[in-house]
Structure formats: structure tokens, C-alpha cells
Amino acid sequence: MLRIIKIILALLVITLAIYGSTTKKYEFQIYMLFFVSIIVLIYGIEELKLGRKEQGMINIGVFLLLLLAVVFESII
């Protein structure tokens, strides 16, 4: 299940990146960053399930930092 969600989110991020690069419109960049943070969270959950606590916690920490960046960017 997580694998399918990762693939869908990765395709969405790639699509948004290509759209932003080709049209030079970066209004969807915040959404791209949000979806990347969700992908990192999924990787962190998978690492915790595999028993690799340190890598899982690092991924979850990166998720929180990216989410914080998204929240601050949407406020400003």
C-alpha cells in the first residue's frame, strides 16, 4: 500500500517539477515540497518497520522540517 502511494506521489512531484521548469511558473512549488515531505515521511515509516530506528527518525525529522517550511511559506 505504501509503495503505491510513494509511486503516485513521486509521479505527482515529477509532474509539478516539469510543469514549473517548462513554464517558469512556480506557484505550485509549495505543493511539490509538501508532497516531497510526505514521501520522506513514508520512507521514515518504512525504515522504522524494518527496525532501522536511526534512519527512520532522521527521515521523520526531515519530514517535520520540510513541513515547517511549507507552513511558513504558505503564511508569508
PDB file of C-alpha atoms in Angstrom:
ATOM      1  CA  MET A   1       0.000   0.000   0.000  1.00  0.00           C
ATOM      2  CA  LEU A   2       2.767   2.442   0.909  1.00  0.00           C
ATOM      3  CA  ARG A   3       4.566   1.506  -2.292  1.00  0.00           C
ATOM      4  CA  ILE A   4       1.612   2.559  -4.429  1.00  0.00           C
ATOM      5  CA  ILE A   5       1.269   5.846  -2.530  1.00  0.00           C
ATOM      6  CA  LYS A   6       5.008   6.518  -2.966  1.00  0.00           C
ATOM      7  CA  ILE A   7       4.787   5.933  -6.718  1.00  0.00           C
ATOM      8  CA  ILE A   8       1.735   8.173  -7.112  1.00  0.00           C
ATOM      9  CA  LEU A   9       3.302  10.960  -5.052  1.00  0.00           C
ATOM     10  CA  ALA A  10       6.612  10.667  -6.921  1.00  0.00           C
ATOM     11  CA  LEU A  11       4.830  10.958 -10.273  1.00  0.00           C
ATOM     12  CA  LEU A  12       2.925  13.968  -8.980  1.00  0.00           C
ATOM     13  CA  VAL A  13       6.140  15.646  -7.785  1.00  0.00           C
ATOM     14  CA  ILE A  14       7.859  14.953 -11.112  1.00  0.00           C
ATOM     15  CA  THR A  15       4.868  16.353 -12.998  1.00  0.00           C
ATOM     16  CA  LEU A  16       4.855  19.527 -10.905  1.00  0.00           C
ATOM     17  CA  ALA A  17       8.623  19.921 -11.320  1.00  0.00           C
ATOM     18  CA  ILE A  18       8.403  19.553 -15.095  1.00  0.00           C
ATOM     19  CA  TYR A  19       5.491  21.988 -15.249  1.00  0.00           C
ATOM     20  CA  GLY A  20       7.373  24.568 -13.193  1.00  0.00           C
ATOM     21  CA  SER A  21      10.550  24.145 -15.217  1.00  0.00           C
ATOM     22  CA  THR A  22       8.933  24.443 -18.611  1.00  0.00           C
ATOM     23  CA  THR A  23       6.511  27.289 -17.910  1.00  0.00           C
ATOM     24  CA  LYS A  24       8.672  29.205 -15.395  1.00  0.00           C
ATOM     25  CA  LYS A  25       5.602  29.466 -13.160  1.00  0.00           C
ATOM     26  CA  TYR A  26       6.472  28.448  -9.637  1.00  0.00           C
ATOM     27  CA  GLU A  27       3.117  28.842  -7.898  1.00  0.00           C
ATOM     28  CA  PHE A  28       2.826  25.073  -7.417  1.00  0.00           C
ATOM     29  CA  GLN A  29       6.280  24.729  -5.874  1.00  0.00           C
ATOM     30  CA  ILE A  30       4.830  24.765  -2.355  1.00  0.00           C
ATOM     31  CA  TYR A  31       2.630  21.775  -3.213  1.00  0.00           C
ATOM     32  CA  MET A  32       5.608  19.959  -4.670  1.00  0.00           C
ATOM     33  CA  LEU A  33       7.545  20.499  -1.446  1.00  0.00           C
ATOM     34  CA  PHE A  34       4.580  19.252   0.572  1.00  0.00           C
ATOM     35  CA  PHE A  35       4.352  16.052  -1.472  1.00  0.00           C
ATOM     36  CA  VAL A  36       8.109  15.515  -1.156  1.00  0.00           C
ATOM     37  CA  SER A  37       7.751  15.793   2.623  1.00  0.00           C
ATOM     38  CA  ILE A  38       5.010  13.137   2.562  1.00  0.00           C
ATOM     39  CA  ILE A  39       7.308  10.853   0.544  1.00  0.00           C
ATOM     40  CA  VAL A  40      10.078  11.335   3.122  1.00  0.00           C
ATOM     41  CA  LEU A  41       7.597  10.502   5.887  1.00  0.00           C
ATOM     42  CA  ILE A  42       6.648   7.273   4.112  1.00  0.00           C
ATOM     43  CA  TYR A  43      10.330   6.355   3.812  1.00  0.00           C
ATOM     44  CA  GLY A  44      10.717   7.032   7.531  1.00  0.00           C
ATOM     45  CA  ILE A  45       7.779   4.784   8.394  1.00  0.00           C
ATOM     46  CA  GLU A  46       9.199   2.022   6.211  1.00  0.00           C
ATOM     47  CA  GLU A  47      12.604   2.326   7.883  1.00  0.00           C
ATOM     48  CA  LEU A  48      11.011   2.092  11.328  1.00  0.00           C
ATOM     49  CA  LYS A  49       9.110  -1.028  10.255  1.00  0.00           C
ATOM     50  CA  LEU A  50      12.401  -2.584   9.111  1.00  0.00           C
ATOM     51  CA  GLY A  51      13.948  -1.909  12.510  1.00  0.00           C
ATOM     52  CA  ARG A  52      16.337   0.838  11.416  1.00  0.00           C
ATOM     53  CA  LYS A  53      15.394   3.363  14.065  1.00  0.00           C
ATOM     54  CA  GLU A  54      18.091   5.961  13.416  1.00  0.00           C
ATOM     55  CA  GLN A  55      17.398   6.271   9.697  1.00  0.00           C
ATOM     56  CA  GLY A  56      13.663   6.296  10.322  1.00  0.00           C
ATOM     57  CA  MET A  57      13.932   9.071  12.892  1.00  0.00           C
ATOM     58  CA  ILE A  58      16.179  11.111  10.590  1.00  0.00           C
ATOM     59  CA  ASN A  59      13.593  10.794   7.811  1.00  0.00           C
ATOM     60  CA  ILE A  60      10.797  11.823  10.148  1.00  0.00           C
ATOM     61  CA  GLY A  61      12.892  14.803  11.294  1.00  0.00           C
ATOM     62  CA  VAL A  62      13.443  15.842   7.680  1.00  0.00           C
ATOM     63  CA  PHE A  63       9.695  15.482   7.112  1.00  0.00           C
ATOM     64  CA  LEU A  64       8.995  17.830  10.013  1.00  0.00           C
ATOM     65  CA  LEU A  65      11.490  20.407   8.744  1.00  0.00           C
ATOM     66  CA  LEU A  66      10.003  20.299   5.234  1.00  0.00           C
ATOM     67  CA  LEU A  67       6.501  20.568   6.650  1.00  0.00           C
ATOM     68  CA  LEU A  68       7.592  23.545   8.735  1.00  0.00           C
ATOM     69  CA  ALA A  69       8.986  25.186   5.593  1.00  0.00           C
ATOM     70  CA  VAL A  70       5.690  24.586   3.786  1.00  0.00           C
ATOM     71  CA  VAL A  71       3.678  26.084   6.643  1.00  0.00           C
ATOM     72  CA  PHE A  72       5.893  29.166   6.912  1.00  0.00           C
ATOM     73  CA  GLU A  73       5.903  29.660   3.146  1.00  0.00           C
ATOM     74  CA  SER A  74       2.120  29.462   2.971  1.00  0.00           C
ATOM     75  CA  ILE A  75       1.762  32.009   5.801  1.00  0.00           C
ATOM     76  CA  ILE A  76       4.072  34.565   4.206  1.00  0.00           C
TER      77      ILE A  76
END
